[in-house]
Tab-separated table of N, CA and C in Angstrom:
chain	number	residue	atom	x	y	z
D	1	UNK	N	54.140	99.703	170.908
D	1	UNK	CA	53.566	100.843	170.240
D	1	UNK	C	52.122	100.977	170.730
D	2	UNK	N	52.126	102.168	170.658
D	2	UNK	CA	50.200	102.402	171.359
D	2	UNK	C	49.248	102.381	170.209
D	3	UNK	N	48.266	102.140	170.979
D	3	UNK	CA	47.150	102.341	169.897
D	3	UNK	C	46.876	103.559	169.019
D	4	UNK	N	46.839	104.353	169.176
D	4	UNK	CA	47.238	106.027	168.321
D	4	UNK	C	48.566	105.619	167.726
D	5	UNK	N	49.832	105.443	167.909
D	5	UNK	CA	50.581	105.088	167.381
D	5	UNK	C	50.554	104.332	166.141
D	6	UNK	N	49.862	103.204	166.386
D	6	UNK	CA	49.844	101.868	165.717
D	6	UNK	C	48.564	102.687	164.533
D	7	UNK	N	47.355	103.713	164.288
D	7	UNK	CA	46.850	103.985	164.003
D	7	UNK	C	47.177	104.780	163.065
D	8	UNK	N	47.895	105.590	163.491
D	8	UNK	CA	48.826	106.565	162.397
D	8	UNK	C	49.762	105.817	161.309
D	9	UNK	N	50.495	104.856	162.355
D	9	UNK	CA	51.539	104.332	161.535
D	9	UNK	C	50.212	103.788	159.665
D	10	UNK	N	48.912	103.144	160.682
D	10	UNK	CA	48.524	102.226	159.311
D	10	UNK	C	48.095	103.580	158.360
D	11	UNK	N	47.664	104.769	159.047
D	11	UNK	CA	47.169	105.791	158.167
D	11	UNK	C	48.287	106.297	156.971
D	12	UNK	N	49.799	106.233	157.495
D	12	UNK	CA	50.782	106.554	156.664
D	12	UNK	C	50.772	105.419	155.677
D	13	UNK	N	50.586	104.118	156.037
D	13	UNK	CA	51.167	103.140	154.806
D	13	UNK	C	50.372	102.862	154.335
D	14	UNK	N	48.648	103.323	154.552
D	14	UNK	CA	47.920	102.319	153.903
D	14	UNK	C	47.050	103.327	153.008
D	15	UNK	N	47.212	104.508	153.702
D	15	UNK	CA	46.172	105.832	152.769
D	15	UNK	C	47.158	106.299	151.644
D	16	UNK	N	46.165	105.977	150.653
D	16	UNK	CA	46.671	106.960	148.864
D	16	UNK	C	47.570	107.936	149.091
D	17	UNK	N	48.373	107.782	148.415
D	17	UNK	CA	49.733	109.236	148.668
D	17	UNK	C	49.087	110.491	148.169
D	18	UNK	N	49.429	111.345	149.169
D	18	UNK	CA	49.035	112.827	148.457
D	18	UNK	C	49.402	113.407	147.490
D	19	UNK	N	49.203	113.942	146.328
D	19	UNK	CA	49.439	114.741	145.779
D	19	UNK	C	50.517	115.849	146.583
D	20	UNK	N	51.978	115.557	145.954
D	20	UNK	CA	53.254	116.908	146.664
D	20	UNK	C	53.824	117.617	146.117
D	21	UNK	N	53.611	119.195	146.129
D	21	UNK	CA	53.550	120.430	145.560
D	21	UNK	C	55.203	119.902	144.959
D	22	UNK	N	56.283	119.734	145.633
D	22	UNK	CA	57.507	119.662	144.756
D	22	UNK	C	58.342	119.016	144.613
D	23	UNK	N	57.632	117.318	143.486
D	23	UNK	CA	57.347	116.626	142.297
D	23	UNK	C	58.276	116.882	142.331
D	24	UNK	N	59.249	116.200	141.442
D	24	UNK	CA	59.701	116.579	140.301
D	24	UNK	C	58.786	116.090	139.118
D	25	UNK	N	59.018	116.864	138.056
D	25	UNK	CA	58.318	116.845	136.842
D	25	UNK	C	59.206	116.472	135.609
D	26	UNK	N	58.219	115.793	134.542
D	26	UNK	CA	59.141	115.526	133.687
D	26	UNK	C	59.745	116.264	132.843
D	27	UNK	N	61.178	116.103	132.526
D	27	UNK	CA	62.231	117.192	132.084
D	27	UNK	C	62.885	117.829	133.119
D	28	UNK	N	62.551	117.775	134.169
D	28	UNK	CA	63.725	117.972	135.436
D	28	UNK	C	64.801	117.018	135.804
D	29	UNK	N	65.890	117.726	135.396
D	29	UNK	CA	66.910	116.344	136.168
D	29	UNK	C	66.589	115.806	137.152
D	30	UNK	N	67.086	114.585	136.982
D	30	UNK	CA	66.568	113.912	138.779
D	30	UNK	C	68.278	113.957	139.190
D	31	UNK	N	68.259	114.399	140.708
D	31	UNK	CA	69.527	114.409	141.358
D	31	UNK	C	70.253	112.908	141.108
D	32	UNK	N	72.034	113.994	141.609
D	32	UNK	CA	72.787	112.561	141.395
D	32	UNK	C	73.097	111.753	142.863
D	33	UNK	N	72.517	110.407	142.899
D	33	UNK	CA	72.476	109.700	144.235
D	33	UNK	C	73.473	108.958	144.336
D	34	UNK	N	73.671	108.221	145.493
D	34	UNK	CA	74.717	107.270	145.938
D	34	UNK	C	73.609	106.854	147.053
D	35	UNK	N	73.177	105.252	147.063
D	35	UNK	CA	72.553	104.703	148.256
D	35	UNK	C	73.384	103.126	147.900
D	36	UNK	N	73.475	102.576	149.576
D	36	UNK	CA	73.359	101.124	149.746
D	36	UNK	C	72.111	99.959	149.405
D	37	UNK	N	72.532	98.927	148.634
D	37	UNK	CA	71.679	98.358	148.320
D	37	UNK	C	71.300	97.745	149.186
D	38	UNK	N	70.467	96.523	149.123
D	38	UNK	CA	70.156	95.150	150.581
D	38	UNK	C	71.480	94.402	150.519
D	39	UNK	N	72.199	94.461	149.867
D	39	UNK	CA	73.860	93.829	150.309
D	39	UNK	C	74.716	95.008	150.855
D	40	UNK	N	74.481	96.129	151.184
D	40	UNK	CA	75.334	97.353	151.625
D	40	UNK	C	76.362	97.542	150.694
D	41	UNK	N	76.103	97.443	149.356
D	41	UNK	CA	77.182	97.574	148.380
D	41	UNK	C	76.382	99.218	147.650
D	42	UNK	N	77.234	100.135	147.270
D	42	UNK	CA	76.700	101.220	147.209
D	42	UNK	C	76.584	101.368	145.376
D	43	UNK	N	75.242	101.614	145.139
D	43	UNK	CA	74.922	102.163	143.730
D	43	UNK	C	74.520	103.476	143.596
D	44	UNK	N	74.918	104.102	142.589
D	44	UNK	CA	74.796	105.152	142.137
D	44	UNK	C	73.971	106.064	140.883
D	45	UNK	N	73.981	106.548	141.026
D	45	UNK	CA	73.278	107.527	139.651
D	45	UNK	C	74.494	107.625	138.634
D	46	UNK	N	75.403	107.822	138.631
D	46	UNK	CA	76.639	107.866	137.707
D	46	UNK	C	76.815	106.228	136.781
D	47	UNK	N	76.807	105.073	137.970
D	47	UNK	CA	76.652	103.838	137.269
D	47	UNK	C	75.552	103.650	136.412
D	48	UNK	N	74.439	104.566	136.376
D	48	UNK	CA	72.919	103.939	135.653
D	48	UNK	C	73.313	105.166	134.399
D	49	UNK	N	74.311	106.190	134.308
D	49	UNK	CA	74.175	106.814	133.183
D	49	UNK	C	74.178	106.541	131.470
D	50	UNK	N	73.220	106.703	131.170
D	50	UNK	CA	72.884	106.325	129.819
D	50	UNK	C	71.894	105.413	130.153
D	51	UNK	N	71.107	104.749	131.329
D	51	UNK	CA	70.470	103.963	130.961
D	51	UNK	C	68.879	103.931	131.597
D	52	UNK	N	67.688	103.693	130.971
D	52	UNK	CA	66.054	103.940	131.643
D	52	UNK	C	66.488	103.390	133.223
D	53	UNK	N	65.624	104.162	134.121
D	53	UNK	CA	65.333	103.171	135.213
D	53	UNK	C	63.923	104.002	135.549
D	54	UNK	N	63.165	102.857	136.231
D	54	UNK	CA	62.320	103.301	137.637
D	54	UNK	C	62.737	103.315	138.652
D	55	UNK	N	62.869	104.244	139.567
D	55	UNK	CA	63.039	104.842	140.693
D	55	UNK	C	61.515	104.731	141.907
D	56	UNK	N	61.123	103.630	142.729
D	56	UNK	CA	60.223	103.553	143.350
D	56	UNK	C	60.360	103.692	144.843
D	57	UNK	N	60.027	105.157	145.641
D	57	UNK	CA	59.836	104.907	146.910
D	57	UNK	C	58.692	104.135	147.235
D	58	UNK	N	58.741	103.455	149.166
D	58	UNK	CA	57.652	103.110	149.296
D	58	UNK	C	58.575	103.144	151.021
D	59	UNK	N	56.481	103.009	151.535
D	59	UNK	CA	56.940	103.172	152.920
D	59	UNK	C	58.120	102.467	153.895
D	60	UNK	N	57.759	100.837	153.940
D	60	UNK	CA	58.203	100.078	154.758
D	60	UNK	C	57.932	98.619	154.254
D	61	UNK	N	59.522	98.067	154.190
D	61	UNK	CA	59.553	96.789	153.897
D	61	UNK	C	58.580	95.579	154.813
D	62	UNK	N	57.646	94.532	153.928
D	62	UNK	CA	57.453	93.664	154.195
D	62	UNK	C	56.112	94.185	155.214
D	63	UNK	N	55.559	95.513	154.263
D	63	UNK	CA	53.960	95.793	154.700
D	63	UNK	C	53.168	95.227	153.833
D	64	UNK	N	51.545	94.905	153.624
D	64	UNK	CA	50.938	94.966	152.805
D	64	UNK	C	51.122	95.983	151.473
D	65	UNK	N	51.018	97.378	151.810
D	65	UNK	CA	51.181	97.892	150.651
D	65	UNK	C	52.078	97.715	150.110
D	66	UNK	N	53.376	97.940	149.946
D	66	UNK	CA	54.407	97.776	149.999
D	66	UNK	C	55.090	96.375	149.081
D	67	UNK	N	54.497	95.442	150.084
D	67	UNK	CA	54.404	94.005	149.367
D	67	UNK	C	53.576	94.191	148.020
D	68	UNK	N	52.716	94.627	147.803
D	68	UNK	CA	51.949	94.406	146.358
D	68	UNK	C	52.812	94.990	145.795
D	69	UNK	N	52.629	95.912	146.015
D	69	UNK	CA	53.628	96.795	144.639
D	69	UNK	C	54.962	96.324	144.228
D	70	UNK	N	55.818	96.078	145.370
D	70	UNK	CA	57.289	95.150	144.934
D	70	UNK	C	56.441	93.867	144.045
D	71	UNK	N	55.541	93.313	144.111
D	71	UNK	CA	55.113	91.824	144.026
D	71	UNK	C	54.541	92.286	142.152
D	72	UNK	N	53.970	93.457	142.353
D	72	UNK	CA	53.515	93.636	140.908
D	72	UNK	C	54.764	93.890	139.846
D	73	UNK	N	55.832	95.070	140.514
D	73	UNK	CA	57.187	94.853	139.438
D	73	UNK	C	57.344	93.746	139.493
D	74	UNK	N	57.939	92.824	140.270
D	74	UNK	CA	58.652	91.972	140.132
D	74	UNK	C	57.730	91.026	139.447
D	75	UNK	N	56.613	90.697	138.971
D	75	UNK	CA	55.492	90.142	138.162
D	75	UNK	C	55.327	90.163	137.202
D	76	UNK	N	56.180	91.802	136.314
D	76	UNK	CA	56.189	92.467	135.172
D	76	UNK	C	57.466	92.522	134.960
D	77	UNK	N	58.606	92.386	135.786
D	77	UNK	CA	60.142	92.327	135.643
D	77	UNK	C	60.364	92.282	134.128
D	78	UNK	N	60.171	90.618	133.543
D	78	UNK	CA	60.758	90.728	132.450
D	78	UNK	C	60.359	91.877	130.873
D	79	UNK	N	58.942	92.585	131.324
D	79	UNK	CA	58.490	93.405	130.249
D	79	UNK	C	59.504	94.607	130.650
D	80	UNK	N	59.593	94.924	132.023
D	80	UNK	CA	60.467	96.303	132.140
D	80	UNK	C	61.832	96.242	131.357
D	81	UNK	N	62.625	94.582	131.563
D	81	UNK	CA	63.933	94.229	131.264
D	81	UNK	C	63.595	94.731	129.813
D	82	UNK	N	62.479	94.240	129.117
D	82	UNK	CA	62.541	93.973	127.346
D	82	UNK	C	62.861	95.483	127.009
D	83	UNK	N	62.195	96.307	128.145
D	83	UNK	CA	61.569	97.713	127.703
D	83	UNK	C	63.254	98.360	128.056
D	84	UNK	N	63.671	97.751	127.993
D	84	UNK	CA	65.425	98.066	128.931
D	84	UNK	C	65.435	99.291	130.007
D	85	UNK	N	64.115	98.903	130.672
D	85	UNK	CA	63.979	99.691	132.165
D	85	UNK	C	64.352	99.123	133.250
D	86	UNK	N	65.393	99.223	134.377
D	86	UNK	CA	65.906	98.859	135.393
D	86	UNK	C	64.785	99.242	136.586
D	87	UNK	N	64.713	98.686	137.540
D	87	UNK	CA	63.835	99.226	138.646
D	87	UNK	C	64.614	98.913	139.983
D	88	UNK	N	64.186	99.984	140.703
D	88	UNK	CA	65.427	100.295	142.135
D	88	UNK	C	64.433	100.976	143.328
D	89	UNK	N	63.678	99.996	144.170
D	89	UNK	CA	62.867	100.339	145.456
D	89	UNK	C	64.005	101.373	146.216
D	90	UNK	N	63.506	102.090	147.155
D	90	UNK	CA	64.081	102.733	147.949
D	90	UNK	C	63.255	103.390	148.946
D	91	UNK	N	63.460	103.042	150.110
D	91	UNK	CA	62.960	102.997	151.443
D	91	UNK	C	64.148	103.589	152.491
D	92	UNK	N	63.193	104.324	153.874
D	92	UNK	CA	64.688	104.354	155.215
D	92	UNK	C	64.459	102.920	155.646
D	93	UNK	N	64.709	101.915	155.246
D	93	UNK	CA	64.684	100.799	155.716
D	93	UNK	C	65.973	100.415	155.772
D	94	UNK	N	66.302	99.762	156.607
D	94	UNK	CA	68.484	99.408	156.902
D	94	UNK	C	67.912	98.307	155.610
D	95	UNK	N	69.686	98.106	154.971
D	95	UNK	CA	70.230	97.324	154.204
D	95	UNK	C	69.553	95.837	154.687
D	96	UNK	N	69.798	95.413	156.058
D	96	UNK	CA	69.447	93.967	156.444
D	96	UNK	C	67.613	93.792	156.124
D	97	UNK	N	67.307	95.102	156.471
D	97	UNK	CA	65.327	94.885	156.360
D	97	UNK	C	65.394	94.893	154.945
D	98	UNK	N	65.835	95.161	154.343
D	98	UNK	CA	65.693	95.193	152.703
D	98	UNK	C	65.771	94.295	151.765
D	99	UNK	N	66.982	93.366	152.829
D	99	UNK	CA	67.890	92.152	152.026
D	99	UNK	C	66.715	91.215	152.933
D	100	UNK	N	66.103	90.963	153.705
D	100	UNK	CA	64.930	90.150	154.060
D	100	UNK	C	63.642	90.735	153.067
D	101	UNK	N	63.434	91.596	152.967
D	101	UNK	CA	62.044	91.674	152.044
D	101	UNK	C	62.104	91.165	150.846
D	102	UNK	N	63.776	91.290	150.149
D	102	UNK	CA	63.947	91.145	149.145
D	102	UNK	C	63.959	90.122	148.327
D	103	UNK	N	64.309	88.722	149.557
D	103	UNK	CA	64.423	87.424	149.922
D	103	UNK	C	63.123	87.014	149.657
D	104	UNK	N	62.470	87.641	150.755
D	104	UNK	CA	61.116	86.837	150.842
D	104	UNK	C	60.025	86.609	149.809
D	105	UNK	N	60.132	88.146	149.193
D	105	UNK	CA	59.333	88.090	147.956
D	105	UNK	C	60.063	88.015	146.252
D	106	UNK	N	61.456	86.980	146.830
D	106	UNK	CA	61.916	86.801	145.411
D	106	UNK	C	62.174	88.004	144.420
D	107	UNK	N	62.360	89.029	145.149
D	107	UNK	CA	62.267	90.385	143.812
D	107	UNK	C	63.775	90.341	143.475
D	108	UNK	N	64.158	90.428	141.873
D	108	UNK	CA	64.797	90.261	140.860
D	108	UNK	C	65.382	91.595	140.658
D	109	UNK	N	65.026	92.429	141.676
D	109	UNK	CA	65.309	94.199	141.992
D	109	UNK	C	65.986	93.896	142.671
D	110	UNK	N	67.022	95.392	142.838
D	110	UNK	CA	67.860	96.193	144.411
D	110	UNK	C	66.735	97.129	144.800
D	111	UNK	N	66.817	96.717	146.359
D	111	UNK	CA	65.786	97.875	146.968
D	111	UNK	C	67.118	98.404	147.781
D	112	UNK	N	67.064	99.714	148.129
D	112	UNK	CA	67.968	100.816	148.644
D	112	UNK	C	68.045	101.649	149.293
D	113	UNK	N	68.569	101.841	150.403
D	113	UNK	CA	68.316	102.535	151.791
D	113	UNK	C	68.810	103.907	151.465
D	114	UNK	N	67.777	104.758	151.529
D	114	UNK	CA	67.945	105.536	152.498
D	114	UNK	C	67.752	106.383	153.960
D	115	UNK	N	68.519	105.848	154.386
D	115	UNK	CA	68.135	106.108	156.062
D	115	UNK	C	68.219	107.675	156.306
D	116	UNK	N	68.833	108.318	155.604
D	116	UNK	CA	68.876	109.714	156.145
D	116	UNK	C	68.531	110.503	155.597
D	117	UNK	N	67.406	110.107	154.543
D	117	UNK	CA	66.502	110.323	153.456
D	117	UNK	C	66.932	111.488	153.034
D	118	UNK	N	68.040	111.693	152.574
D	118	UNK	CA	68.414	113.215	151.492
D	118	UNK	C	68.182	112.840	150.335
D	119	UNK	N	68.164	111.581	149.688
D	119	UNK	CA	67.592	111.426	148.227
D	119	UNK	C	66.024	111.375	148.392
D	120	UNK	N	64.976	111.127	149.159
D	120	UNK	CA	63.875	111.266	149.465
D	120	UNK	C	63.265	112.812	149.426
D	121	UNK	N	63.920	113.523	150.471
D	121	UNK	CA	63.972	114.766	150.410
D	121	UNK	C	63.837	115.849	149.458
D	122	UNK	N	64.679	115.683	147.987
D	122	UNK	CA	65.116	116.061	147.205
D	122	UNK	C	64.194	115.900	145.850
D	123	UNK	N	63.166	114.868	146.315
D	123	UNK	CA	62.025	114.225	144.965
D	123	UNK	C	61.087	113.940	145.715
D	124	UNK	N	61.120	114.910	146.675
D	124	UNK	CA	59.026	114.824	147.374
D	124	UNK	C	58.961	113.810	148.020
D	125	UNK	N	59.846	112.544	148.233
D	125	UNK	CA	59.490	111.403	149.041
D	125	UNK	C	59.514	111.413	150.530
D	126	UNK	N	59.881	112.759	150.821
D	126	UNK	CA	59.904	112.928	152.499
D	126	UNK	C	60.661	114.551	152.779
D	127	UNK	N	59.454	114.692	153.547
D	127	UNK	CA	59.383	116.478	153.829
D	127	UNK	C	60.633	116.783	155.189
D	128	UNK	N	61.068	116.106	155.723
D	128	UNK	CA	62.028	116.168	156.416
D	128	UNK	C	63.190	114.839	157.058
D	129	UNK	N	64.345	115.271	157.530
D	129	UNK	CA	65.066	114.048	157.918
D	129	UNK	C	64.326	112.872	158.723
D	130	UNK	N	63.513	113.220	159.848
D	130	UNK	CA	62.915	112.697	160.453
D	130	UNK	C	61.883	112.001	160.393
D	131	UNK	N	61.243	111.788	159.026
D	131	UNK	CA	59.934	111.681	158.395
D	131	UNK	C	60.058	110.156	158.794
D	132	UNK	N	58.852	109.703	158.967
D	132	UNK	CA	59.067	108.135	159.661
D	132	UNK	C	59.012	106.855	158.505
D	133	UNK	N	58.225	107.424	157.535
D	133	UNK	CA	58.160	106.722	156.119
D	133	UNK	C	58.262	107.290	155.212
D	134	UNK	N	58.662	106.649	153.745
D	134	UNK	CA	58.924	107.222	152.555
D	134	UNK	C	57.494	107.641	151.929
D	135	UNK	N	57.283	108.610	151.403
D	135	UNK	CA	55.801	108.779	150.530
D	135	UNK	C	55.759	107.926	149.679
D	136	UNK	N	54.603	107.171	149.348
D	136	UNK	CA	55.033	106.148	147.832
D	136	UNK	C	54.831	107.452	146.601
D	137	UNK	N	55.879	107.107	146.069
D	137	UNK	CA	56.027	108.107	144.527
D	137	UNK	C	56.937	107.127	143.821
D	138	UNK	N	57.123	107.325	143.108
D	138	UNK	CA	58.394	106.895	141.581
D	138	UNK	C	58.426	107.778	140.518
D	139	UNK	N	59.284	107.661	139.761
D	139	UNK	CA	60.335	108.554	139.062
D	139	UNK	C	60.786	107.261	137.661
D	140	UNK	N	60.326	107.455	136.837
D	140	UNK	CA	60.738	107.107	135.204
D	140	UNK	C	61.770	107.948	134.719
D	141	UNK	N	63.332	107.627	135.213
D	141	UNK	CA	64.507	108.109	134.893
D	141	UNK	C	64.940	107.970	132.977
D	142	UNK	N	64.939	109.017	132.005
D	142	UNK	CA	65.365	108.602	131.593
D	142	UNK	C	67.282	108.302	131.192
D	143	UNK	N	67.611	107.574	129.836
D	143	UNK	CA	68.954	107.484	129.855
D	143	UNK	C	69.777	108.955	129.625
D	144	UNK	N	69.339	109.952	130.108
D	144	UNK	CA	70.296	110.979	129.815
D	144	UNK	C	70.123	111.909	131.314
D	145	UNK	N	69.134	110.744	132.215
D	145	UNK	CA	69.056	111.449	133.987
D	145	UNK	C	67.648	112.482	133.750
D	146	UNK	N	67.232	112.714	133.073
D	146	UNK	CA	65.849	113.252	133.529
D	146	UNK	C	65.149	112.654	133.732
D	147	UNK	N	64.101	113.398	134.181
D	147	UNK	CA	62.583	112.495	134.538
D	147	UNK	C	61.777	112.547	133.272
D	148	UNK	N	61.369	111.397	133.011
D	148	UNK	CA	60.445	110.955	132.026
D	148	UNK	C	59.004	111.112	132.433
D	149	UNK	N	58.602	110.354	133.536
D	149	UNK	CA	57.716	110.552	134.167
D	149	UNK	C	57.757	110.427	135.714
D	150	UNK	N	56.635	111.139	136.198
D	150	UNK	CA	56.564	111.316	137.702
D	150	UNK	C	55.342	110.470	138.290
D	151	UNK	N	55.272	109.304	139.224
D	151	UNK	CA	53.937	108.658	139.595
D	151	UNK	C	53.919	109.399	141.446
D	152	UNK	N	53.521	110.029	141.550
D	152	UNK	CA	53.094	110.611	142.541
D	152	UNK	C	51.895	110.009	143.220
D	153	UNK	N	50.279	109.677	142.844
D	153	UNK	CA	49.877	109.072	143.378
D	153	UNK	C	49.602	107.906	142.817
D	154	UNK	N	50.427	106.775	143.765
D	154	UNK	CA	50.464	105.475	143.531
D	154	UNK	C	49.639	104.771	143.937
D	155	UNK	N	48.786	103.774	143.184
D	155	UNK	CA	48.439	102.503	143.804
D	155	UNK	C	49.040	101.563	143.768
D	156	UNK	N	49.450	100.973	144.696
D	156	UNK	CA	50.244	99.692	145.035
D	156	UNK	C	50.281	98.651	143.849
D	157	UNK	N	49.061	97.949	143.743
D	157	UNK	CA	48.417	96.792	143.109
D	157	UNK	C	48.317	97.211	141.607
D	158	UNK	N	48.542	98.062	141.204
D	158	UNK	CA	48.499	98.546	139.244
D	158	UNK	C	49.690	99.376	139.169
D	159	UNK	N	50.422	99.710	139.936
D	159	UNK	CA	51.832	100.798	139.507
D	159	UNK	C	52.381	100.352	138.482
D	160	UNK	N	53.197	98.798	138.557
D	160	UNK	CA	53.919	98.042	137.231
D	160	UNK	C	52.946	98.367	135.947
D	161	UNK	N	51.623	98.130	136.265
D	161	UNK	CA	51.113	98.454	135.205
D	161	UNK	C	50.911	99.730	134.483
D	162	UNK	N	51.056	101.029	135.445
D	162	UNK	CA	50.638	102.056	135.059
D	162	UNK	C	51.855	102.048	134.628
D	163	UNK	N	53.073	102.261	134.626
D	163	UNK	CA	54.498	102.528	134.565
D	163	UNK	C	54.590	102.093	133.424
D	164	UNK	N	54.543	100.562	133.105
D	164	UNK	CA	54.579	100.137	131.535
D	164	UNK	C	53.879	100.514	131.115
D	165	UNK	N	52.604	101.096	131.127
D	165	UNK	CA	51.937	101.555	129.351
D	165	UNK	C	52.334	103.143	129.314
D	166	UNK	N	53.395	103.812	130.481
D	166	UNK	CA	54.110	105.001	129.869
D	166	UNK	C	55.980	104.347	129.235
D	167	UNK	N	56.182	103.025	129.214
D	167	UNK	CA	57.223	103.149	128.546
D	167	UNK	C	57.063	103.106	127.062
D	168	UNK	N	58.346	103.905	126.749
D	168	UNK	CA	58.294	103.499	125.305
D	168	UNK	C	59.303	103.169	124.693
């Protein structure tokens, strides 16, 4: 990779997510998905019905940013469990890069590919098929499939935290 290359790439993963005109907002259904987990076993939006989840894009497995933020849920895991909130990373990262990040940093989560980012697409996490990384955003699903809340601009290192003092 070239130096301009390698420059951009850090500008995508490492600069504050923008603010993206079309969010979803809370009280909008969030679409119904089907992605592979890091075992290539496929979960769905139909299996989570009736129940809270967080929904967290992020750029690229086993970056700095990236790493904090998996490192902060998975830090807060058991308050989300109490709060009976599920949490589900999702990246175009293949199943195998996922099931290594997932490994490495012990996360107690499914992180979930999408490679051909139509669930990305669909909730502001990526403006086209081709988009090279996921925007970091998340989505506070509640149990009846709407959005509860929308975290659009994320910081890595306090998200778990911002996320729990909107559960209730």
């Amino acid at each position: 990779m070239n130096r301009r290359a390698r420059i951009l790439l850090a500008l995508l993963l490492f600069a504050p997510a923008a603010v993206v005109a079309d969010v979803l907002k809370p009280g909008d259904a969030f679409p119904a998905w089907s992605l592979p987990n890091q075992a290539s076993k496929p979960v769905t939006s139909e299996q989570l019905a009736g129940k809270r989840y967080l929904i967290w894009f992020y750029p690229k497995a086993m970056t700095p940013g990236c790493t904090a933020e998996g490192q902060g849920l998975r830090d807060q895991f058991g308050k989300f469990e109490s709060a009976g909130v599920a949490i589900y990373g999702v990246s175009f990262d293949t199943p195998a890069d996922n099931a290594q990040f997932a490994a490495a940093e012990h996360f107690p989560f499914q992180l979930l590919s999408d490679t051909q980012r139509v669930l990305a697409r669909q909730v502001g996490a990526a403006d086209s098929s081709t988009q090279a990384v996921a925007r970091r955003i998340s989505y506070l699903v509640g149990a009846d499939g709407k959005v509860l809340d929308t975290y659009a601009n994320v910081t890595p290192a306090s998200h778990a935290s911002a996320v729990l003092a909107d559960v209730h």
